Short mmCIF file of C-alpha atoms and ligand atoms in Angstrom, two decimals:
data_model
loop_
_atom_site.label_atom_id
_atom_site.label_comp_id
_atom_site.label_asym_id
_atom_site.label_seq_id
_atom_site.Cartn_x
_atom_site.Cartn_y
_atom_site.Cartn_z
CA MET Y 6 107.61 140.17 94.57
CA SER Y 7 110.62 138.06 95.49
CA GLU Y 8 111.42 135.00 93.44
CA ASP Y 9 110.48 132.73 96.37
CA GLU Y 10 106.91 134.04 96.47
CA ARG Y 11 106.24 133.43 92.81
CA ARG Y 12 104.14 130.47 91.74
CA ILE Y 13 105.88 127.45 90.25
CA GLU Y 14 104.62 128.23 86.71
CA THR Y 15 106.47 131.56 86.89
CA ARG Y 16 109.57 130.14 88.58
CA ALA Y 17 109.80 127.43 85.91
CA ILE Y 18 110.29 130.12 83.28
CA HIS Y 19 112.24 132.78 85.17
CA ALA Y 20 114.16 131.27 88.11
CA GLY Y 21 117.90 131.32 87.44
CA GLN Y 22 117.37 132.82 83.99
CA GLU Y 23 118.00 136.54 83.87
CA PRO Y 24 118.55 137.99 80.38
CA ASP Y 25 122.29 138.27 79.59
CA GLU Y 26 123.56 141.57 81.03
CA GLU Y 27 125.82 142.42 78.12
CA THR Y 28 123.67 141.44 75.13
CA GLY Y 29 120.14 141.14 76.50
CA ALA Y 30 119.97 137.58 75.15
CA LEU Y 31 116.76 136.24 76.69
CA MET Y 32 117.71 132.58 76.85
CA THR Y 33 120.72 131.16 78.69
CA PRO Y 34 123.49 130.69 76.12
CA ILE Y 35 125.25 127.35 75.74
CA TYR Y 36 128.63 128.22 77.25
CA ALA Y 37 130.78 125.75 75.34
CA ASN Y 38 133.90 126.50 77.40
CA SER Y 39 136.21 124.20 79.27
CA THR Y 40 138.15 127.09 80.80
CA TYR Y 41 137.87 130.81 81.62
CA ALA Y 42 140.27 133.75 81.39
CA GLN Y 43 141.52 134.91 84.79
CA ASP Y 44 142.24 138.55 85.63
CA GLY Y 45 145.23 137.49 87.76
CA PRO Y 46 146.49 134.17 89.14
CA GLY Y 47 143.51 132.70 91.02
CA ASP Y 48 141.51 135.87 90.38
CA HIS Y 49 138.53 134.66 88.33
CA ARG Y 50 134.91 135.70 87.88
CA GLY Y 51 133.32 132.66 89.50
CA TYR Y 52 134.33 130.15 86.86
CA GLU Y 53 137.71 128.51 86.34
CA TYR Y 54 137.02 125.10 84.80
CA SER Y 55 133.74 123.65 83.48
CA ARG Y 56 133.73 120.40 85.45
CA THR Y 57 133.72 122.59 88.56
CA GLY Y 58 131.22 125.11 87.23
CA ASN Y 59 129.71 126.30 83.96
CA PRO Y 60 127.28 129.22 83.53
CA THR Y 61 124.71 127.19 81.56
CA ARG Y 62 124.79 124.56 84.31
CA THR Y 63 124.51 127.23 87.01
CA ASP Y 64 121.28 128.53 85.48
CA LEU Y 65 119.85 125.01 85.34
CA GLU Y 66 120.91 124.30 88.92
CA SER Y 67 119.29 127.52 90.17
CA ASN Y 68 116.13 126.75 88.21
CA LEU Y 69 115.86 123.22 89.63
CA ALA Y 70 116.50 124.43 93.20
CA ALA Y 71 113.71 127.00 92.82
CA LEU Y 72 111.28 124.39 91.47
CA GLU Y 73 111.91 122.12 94.47
CA ASN Y 74 111.66 124.98 97.02
CA GLY Y 75 115.31 124.28 97.82
CA SER Y 76 118.25 126.64 98.12
CA HIS Y 77 120.89 124.63 96.22
CA GLY Y 78 120.81 122.50 93.09
CA ARG Y 79 123.54 120.39 91.47
CA ALA Y 80 123.26 118.80 88.03
CA PHE Y 81 124.77 115.51 86.91
CA ALA Y 82 125.30 113.60 83.70
CA SER Y 83 122.48 111.18 84.54
CA GLY Y 84 120.06 110.26 87.29
CA MET Y 85 122.48 107.49 88.25
CA GLY Y 86 125.20 110.14 88.54
CA SER Y 87 123.08 111.98 91.10
CA ILE Y 88 122.28 108.78 93.06
CA ASN Y 89 126.00 107.89 93.03
CA THR Y 90 126.76 111.26 94.59
CA VAL Y 91 124.35 110.67 97.48
CA LEU Y 92 126.20 107.41 98.17
CA ASN Y 93 129.53 109.29 98.04
CA LEU Y 94 128.35 111.13 101.18
CA LEU Y 95 128.50 107.83 103.13
CA GLU Y 96 131.44 105.91 104.57
CA ALA Y 97 132.37 102.23 104.71
CA GLY Y 98 130.29 100.49 107.37
CA ASP Y 99 127.30 102.82 106.99
CA HIS Y 100 123.84 101.32 106.67
CA VAL Y 101 121.11 102.33 104.22
CA VAL Y 102 117.39 101.54 104.30
CA ALA Y 103 115.57 101.67 100.96
CA GLY Y 104 112.22 100.67 99.50
CA ASN Y 105 111.93 97.11 98.18
CA ASP Y 106 110.54 98.40 94.88
CA VAL Y 107 113.10 101.10 94.06
CA TYR Y 108 114.15 101.81 90.48
CA GLY Y 109 116.20 98.89 89.10
CA GLY Y 110 119.30 101.01 88.52
CA THR Y 111 119.13 102.20 92.13
CA HIS Y 112 118.99 98.60 93.39
CA ARG Y 113 121.92 97.76 91.09
CA ILE Y 114 124.23 100.57 92.21
CA PHE Y 115 123.38 99.88 95.86
CA THR Y 116 124.05 96.14 95.76
CA GLN Y 117 126.47 95.61 92.88
CA VAL Y 118 128.63 98.72 93.23
CA TYR Y 119 128.50 99.94 96.83
CA GLU Y 120 128.19 96.70 98.83
CA LYS Y 121 131.77 95.96 97.84
CA TYR Y 122 132.78 99.26 99.49
CA ASP Y 123 131.18 97.94 102.69
CA LEU Y 124 127.96 99.91 102.62
CA GLU Y 125 125.07 97.79 103.90
CA PHE Y 126 121.59 97.94 102.41
CA ASP Y 127 118.23 96.74 103.68
CA PHE Y 128 115.24 96.80 101.33
CA VAL Y 129 111.85 97.01 103.03
CA ASP Y 130 108.24 97.85 102.22
CA THR Y 131 108.38 101.60 102.87
CA THR Y 132 104.57 101.83 103.08
CA ASP Y 133 104.97 99.79 106.31
CA HIS Y 134 106.42 102.28 108.78
CA ASP Y 135 106.94 99.63 111.48
CA ALA Y 136 109.10 97.69 109.04
CA VAL Y 137 111.14 100.82 108.34
CA ARG Y 138 111.45 101.55 112.07
CA ASP Y 139 112.65 97.97 112.62
CA ALA Y 140 115.19 98.30 109.82
CA VAL Y 141 116.87 101.55 110.93
CA ARG Y 142 119.54 101.20 113.59
CA ASP Y 143 122.75 102.75 114.88
CA GLY Y 144 124.85 103.25 111.80
CA THR Y 145 121.90 103.93 109.50
CA GLU Y 146 122.96 107.06 107.65
CA LEU Y 147 120.47 107.16 104.78
CA VAL Y 148 116.82 106.32 104.18
CA TRP Y 149 116.14 106.23 100.43
CA VAL Y 150 112.56 106.84 99.36
CA GLU Y 151 110.83 106.70 96.01
CA THR Y 152 107.23 107.79 95.54
CA PRO Y 153 105.21 106.92 93.54
CA THR Y 154 107.12 103.69 92.88
CA ASN Y 155 107.57 101.74 89.72
CA PRO Y 156 105.61 99.98 88.27
CA LEU Y 157 102.84 99.49 90.87
CA MET Y 158 102.58 103.18 91.78
CA ARG Y 159 102.78 102.66 95.54
CA VAL Y 160 102.78 105.97 97.39
CA ASN Y 161 105.13 106.52 100.34
CA ASP Y 162 104.63 109.05 103.14
CA ILE Y 163 107.66 111.35 102.84
CA GLY Y 164 107.04 113.20 106.13
CA ALA Y 165 106.70 109.99 108.16
CA LEU Y 166 109.77 108.39 106.57
CA ALA Y 167 111.85 111.55 107.05
CA ASP Y 168 110.86 111.54 110.74
CA ILE Y 169 111.98 107.91 111.13
CA ALA Y 170 115.29 108.74 109.41
CA HIS Y 171 115.87 111.77 111.61
CA GLU Y 172 115.21 109.78 114.80
CA VAL Y 173 118.54 107.99 114.10
CA ASP Y 174 120.21 111.09 112.59
CA ALA Y 175 120.10 109.61 109.10
CA LEU Y 176 119.53 111.62 105.94
CA CYS Y 177 116.27 111.13 104.07
CA ALA Y 178 116.68 111.30 100.28
CA VAL Y 179 113.68 111.19 97.96
CA ASP Y 180 113.82 110.24 94.29
CA ASN Y 181 111.20 112.66 92.93
CA THR Y 182 111.53 111.61 89.28
CA PHE Y 183 108.00 110.21 88.88
CA ALA Y 184 106.10 113.05 90.56
CA THR Y 185 108.28 116.06 89.59
CA PRO Y 186 108.38 119.22 91.74
CA TYR Y 187 105.22 120.42 90.01
CA LEU Y 188 103.25 117.73 91.85
CA GLN Y 189 105.34 117.03 94.96
CA ARG Y 190 108.10 118.88 96.83
CA PRO Y 191 109.83 116.48 99.24
CA LEU Y 192 111.92 119.16 101.01
CA ASP Y 193 108.65 120.75 102.21
CA HIS Y 194 107.79 117.40 103.83
CA GLY Y 195 111.12 117.16 105.70
CA ALA Y 196 113.37 115.33 103.22
CA ASP Y 197 117.03 116.40 103.19
CA ILE Y 198 117.87 115.68 99.56
CA VAL Y 199 115.78 115.41 96.40
CA SER Y 200 117.17 113.34 93.56
CA HIS Y 201 116.06 113.51 89.93
CA SER Y 202 116.54 111.80 86.67
CA LEU Y 203 116.25 114.86 84.42
CA THR Y 204 115.92 112.37 81.58
CA LYS Y 205 112.22 111.96 82.37
CA TYR Y 206 109.62 114.73 82.95
CA LEU Y 207 112.01 117.60 83.66
CA GLY Y 208 113.73 117.21 80.29
CA GLY Y 209 110.35 116.07 79.03
CA HIS Y 210 111.16 115.37 75.37
CA SER Y 211 113.15 112.11 75.47
CA ASP Y 212 116.17 113.86 73.99
CA VAL Y 213 118.57 114.22 76.93
CA VAL Y 214 119.98 112.17 79.84
CA GLY Y 215 120.67 114.02 83.08
CA GLY Y 216 120.35 114.06 86.86
CA ALA Y 217 120.14 116.50 89.74
CA LEU Y 218 120.25 116.83 93.51
CA VAL Y 219 118.52 119.63 95.41
CA THR Y 220 118.90 120.48 99.10
CA ASP Y 221 118.00 123.25 101.51
CA ASP Y 222 121.24 122.97 103.45
CA ALA Y 223 124.38 124.89 102.46
CA ASP Y 224 126.77 122.47 104.23
CA LEU Y 225 125.24 119.45 102.58
CA ASP Y 226 125.38 121.22 99.23
CA GLU Y 227 129.06 121.98 99.73
CA GLU Y 228 129.72 118.28 100.25
CA ILE Y 229 127.65 117.40 97.19
CA ALA Y 230 129.56 119.98 95.12
CA PHE Y 231 132.84 118.46 96.30
CA TYR Y 232 131.82 115.02 94.99
CA GLN Y 233 130.27 116.49 91.84
CA ASN Y 234 133.63 118.05 91.02
CA SER Y 235 135.78 115.18 92.28
CA VAL Y 236 133.90 112.38 90.53
CA GLY Y 237 133.18 114.46 87.43
CA ALA Y 238 129.81 113.04 86.30
CA THR Y 239 128.72 116.49 85.14
CA PRO Y 240 126.34 117.29 82.26
CA SER Y 241 127.41 119.12 79.11
CA PRO Y 242 126.31 122.74 78.62
CA PHE Y 243 124.15 121.60 75.70
CA ASP Y 244 122.37 119.05 77.90
CA CYS Y 245 121.80 121.73 80.54
CA PHE Y 246 120.31 123.98 77.86
CA LEU Y 247 117.94 121.21 76.76
CA VAL Y 248 116.72 120.59 80.31
CA LEU Y 249 116.24 124.34 80.89
CA ARG Y 250 114.11 124.37 77.76
CA GLY Y 251 112.13 121.46 79.21
CA THR Y 252 111.50 122.87 82.68
CA LYS Y 253 109.87 126.00 81.22
CA THR Y 254 106.89 123.93 80.07
CA LEU Y 255 106.88 121.44 82.97
CA PRO Y 256 103.65 122.83 84.52
CA VAL Y 257 101.62 122.80 81.29
CA ARG Y 258 102.95 119.41 80.26
CA MET Y 259 102.24 117.89 83.68
CA ASP Y 260 98.68 119.21 83.68
CA ARG Y 261 98.01 117.40 80.42
CA HIS Y 262 99.89 114.24 81.51
CA CYS Y 263 97.72 114.14 84.66
CA ASP Y 264 94.43 114.83 82.84
CA ASN Y 265 95.14 112.14 80.27
CA ALA Y 266 96.31 109.60 82.86
CA ARG Y 267 93.26 110.21 85.05
CA GLU Y 268 90.90 109.64 82.12
CA LEU Y 269 92.81 106.63 80.81
CA ALA Y 270 92.90 105.05 84.29
CA ALA Y 271 89.13 105.40 84.62
CA TRP Y 272 88.58 103.92 81.14
CA LEU Y 273 90.91 100.97 81.80
CA ASP Y 274 89.30 100.42 85.22
CA GLY Y 275 85.98 99.78 83.51
CA HIS Y 276 87.42 97.67 80.68
CA GLU Y 277 86.62 93.94 80.46
CA ALA Y 278 90.18 93.02 79.31
CA VAL Y 279 91.71 94.64 82.41
CA SER Y 280 91.66 93.04 85.86
CA GLU Y 281 93.37 95.81 87.85
CA VAL Y 282 94.60 99.37 87.38
CA PHE Y 283 97.39 100.88 89.47
CA TYR Y 284 97.02 104.67 89.55
CA PRO Y 285 97.14 106.82 92.72
CA GLY Y 286 94.29 108.96 91.39
CA LEU Y 287 91.78 106.10 91.57
CA ASP Y 288 89.69 105.89 94.76
CA SER Y 289 90.51 102.19 94.87
CA HIS Y 290 94.28 102.83 95.14
CA PRO Y 291 95.45 101.74 98.62
CA GLN Y 292 97.27 105.06 99.27
CA HIS Y 293 94.84 107.32 97.41
CA ASP Y 294 94.23 109.60 100.42
CA LEU Y 295 97.94 109.98 101.14
CA ALA Y 296 98.58 110.76 97.47
CA ALA Y 297 95.83 113.39 97.52
CA GLU Y 298 97.46 114.99 100.55
CA GLN Y 299 101.10 114.78 99.52
CA MET Y 300 100.76 115.47 95.79
CA ASP Y 301 99.04 118.27 93.89
CA ASP Y 302 97.87 115.78 91.24
CA PHE Y 303 98.46 112.10 90.55
CA GLY Y 304 100.96 112.09 87.71
CA GLY Y 305 101.23 110.60 84.26
CA MET Y 306 102.38 107.05 85.06
CA LEU Y 307 100.06 104.08 85.44
CA SER Y 308 100.09 100.32 85.18
CA PHE Y 309 97.36 97.80 84.51
CA GLU Y 310 97.01 94.08 84.64
CA LEU Y 311 95.59 92.36 81.61
CA ASP Y 312 93.35 89.41 82.19
CA GLY Y 313 95.63 87.25 80.08
CA SER Y 314 98.96 85.55 79.49
CA LEU Y 315 102.50 86.91 79.06
CA GLU Y 316 102.01 86.40 75.29
CA GLN Y 317 98.75 88.33 75.20
CA ALA Y 318 100.33 91.21 77.11
CA SER Y 319 103.26 91.09 74.65
CA THR Y 320 100.80 91.32 71.74
CA VAL Y 321 99.14 94.38 73.27
CA VAL Y 322 102.41 96.28 73.72
CA GLU Y 323 103.54 95.28 70.22
CA GLU Y 324 100.30 96.31 68.54
CA THR Y 325 99.93 99.85 69.85
CA GLU Y 326 101.03 102.69 67.58
CA VAL Y 327 100.25 105.87 69.49
CA PHE Y 328 101.96 104.21 72.47
CA THR Y 329 105.53 103.38 71.42
CA LEU Y 330 107.03 100.18 72.82
CA ALA Y 331 109.99 101.51 74.83
CA GLU Y 332 111.55 101.77 78.28
CA SER Y 333 111.85 105.16 79.98
CA LEU Y 334 109.07 107.64 80.65
CA GLY Y 335 108.13 111.27 81.09
CA GLY Y 336 108.34 112.51 77.50
CA VAL Y 337 105.52 114.22 75.63
CA GLU Y 338 104.90 110.99 73.69
CA SER Y 339 103.11 107.99 75.18
CA LEU Y 340 105.22 104.90 75.87
CA ILE Y 341 104.16 101.36 76.73
CA GLU Y 342 106.15 98.47 78.17
CA GLN Y 343 105.79 95.07 79.78
CA PRO Y 344 107.78 95.01 83.06
CA ALA Y 345 107.99 91.17 83.22
CA ALA Y 346 109.72 91.06 79.83
CA MET Y 347 111.56 94.40 79.90
CA THR Y 348 112.36 96.75 82.82
CA HIS Y 349 111.96 94.06 85.51
CA ALA Y 350 112.99 90.97 83.51
CA ALA Y 351 116.19 90.61 85.57
CA ILE Y 352 114.14 89.70 88.66
CA PRO Y 353 113.52 85.90 88.88
CA ARG Y 354 109.87 85.05 88.00
CA GLU Y 355 108.96 83.73 91.47
CA GLU Y 356 110.30 86.87 93.14
CA ARG Y 357 108.61 89.00 90.55
CA LEU Y 358 105.23 87.40 91.16
CA GLU Y 359 105.67 87.73 94.91
CA ALA Y 360 106.24 91.46 94.41
CA GLY Y 361 103.01 91.71 92.41
CA LEU Y 362 104.72 92.04 89.02
CA THR Y 363 102.55 89.62 87.07
CA ASP Y 364 103.13 88.47 83.50
CA GLY Y 365 100.12 90.44 82.30
CA LEU Y 366 101.25 93.71 83.83
CA VAL Y 367 101.57 96.60 81.38
CA ARG Y 368 103.07 100.00 82.28
CA VAL Y 369 102.34 103.17 80.37
CA SER Y 370 103.85 106.62 80.43
CA VAL Y 371 100.80 108.63 79.41
CA GLY Y 372 101.84 111.34 76.98
CA ILE Y 373 100.14 114.55 75.94
CA GLU Y 374 98.54 113.32 72.71
CA HIS Y 375 94.72 113.40 72.43
CA ILE Y 376 93.13 111.02 74.93
CA ASP Y 377 90.66 109.63 72.37
CA ASP Y 378 93.53 108.52 70.13
CA MET Y 379 95.13 106.76 73.10
CA LYS Y 380 91.96 104.86 73.97
CA ALA Y 381 91.35 103.87 70.34
CA ASP Y 382 94.96 102.69 70.06
CA LEU Y 383 94.72 100.50 73.17
CA GLN Y 384 91.31 99.14 72.13
CA ARG Y 385 92.75 98.06 68.77
CA ALA Y 386 95.65 96.33 70.56
CA PHE Y 387 93.26 94.58 72.99
CA ASP Y 388 91.17 93.37 70.01
CA ALA Y 389 94.33 91.93 68.42
CA ALA Y 390 95.34 90.10 71.61
CA PHE Y 391 92.03 88.71 72.82
C1 PLP Z 422 115.32 106.76 85.11
C2 PLP Z 422 115.33 106.79 86.57
C3 PLP Z 422 116.53 106.88 87.28
C4 PLP Z 422 117.88 106.89 86.61
O1 PLP Z 422 118.06 108.02 85.82
P1 PLP Z 422 118.97 108.04 84.50
O2 PLP Z 422 118.81 109.43 84.01
O3 PLP Z 422 118.41 107.00 83.57
O4 PLP Z 422 120.36 107.71 84.93
C5 PLP Z 422 116.46 106.94 88.67
N1 PLP Z 422 115.29 106.89 89.32
C6 PLP Z 422 114.11 106.79 88.66
C7 PLP Z 422 112.83 106.76 89.44
C8 PLP Z 422 114.09 106.73 87.27
O5 PLP Z 422 112.93 106.62 86.64
#
């Protein structure tokens, strides 16, 4: 059976990770080398300098490519490093269309770093395909898609958005950090590039920062590799080792994240302290059918709106103990945060409210602890706040 035909659970453990030929070492060693002996001038064995290539990184890149059903993977020092590299593919004067609820760091690098290099950005509601069609034009070279989005868990149609991008010969890049390749494989839906923050579910243990790009196009990968090497935002061999350790258990972790999130969403949905729950797995979610089609399950992220003030929401997130008050997501442990006071605090309140980010909104990254302990923890926090 070729590697391509294997199921994702098997690829997660074996893709890119043959036992070492010389020693039989089962796990990819941490190749802590900056440089490599050459047999003659320019005559090397595939590696000459570790910014350009490192065997631990190669195994991770092959593993990530296999998970995404892509042919080429490239790893970076952070998710922002990978997003930066996609922008490196563009030229001054190019135009980019992106969702109006993209990750805050994505909005920041677009507007505060790349606008001054004369890239132009339009942010639109990417669930509204007419709005996206109106926004693309001659000179649009990239359509940037996130799905599900943060923190309201809107679901975007990757196939439809890739089609709109391709009508004007633009690339469609999808940030697949929230769903992971276990639940959603954007290249299969027509996307050209998949971007990841490895810091989240792929690393999975909140102990490493990293990023990656995956494509199915050798020419595009060659360009990406050029910028990876030229800019130099590459991950250390140790970080690559940690992410490889994480991806092996991605399928089992995601199953539990999804089961717990599904049950927690249903419980919150019926709770008197909660006015609304944002989770693609709920029938009431506006893009539930699309999510069911595009994703294999609904993920471990959800948000809910407390029927209360900013202060009451603050009390809830301060009182929980199983849920740790912290930014970030995707680790085995449950995290809780209040977007209006934390991840989205930089957005002016009026704008925030207009975007549906109310003061009482609480976001959780549902971990893999026991679901009953999570419910009891939240109930105790609700009792303290109300
Ligand atoms: C965290 C995150 C990023 C940025 O990744 P870093 O590893 O923190 O640089 C990009 N996109 C999404 C959706 C994220 O959650």
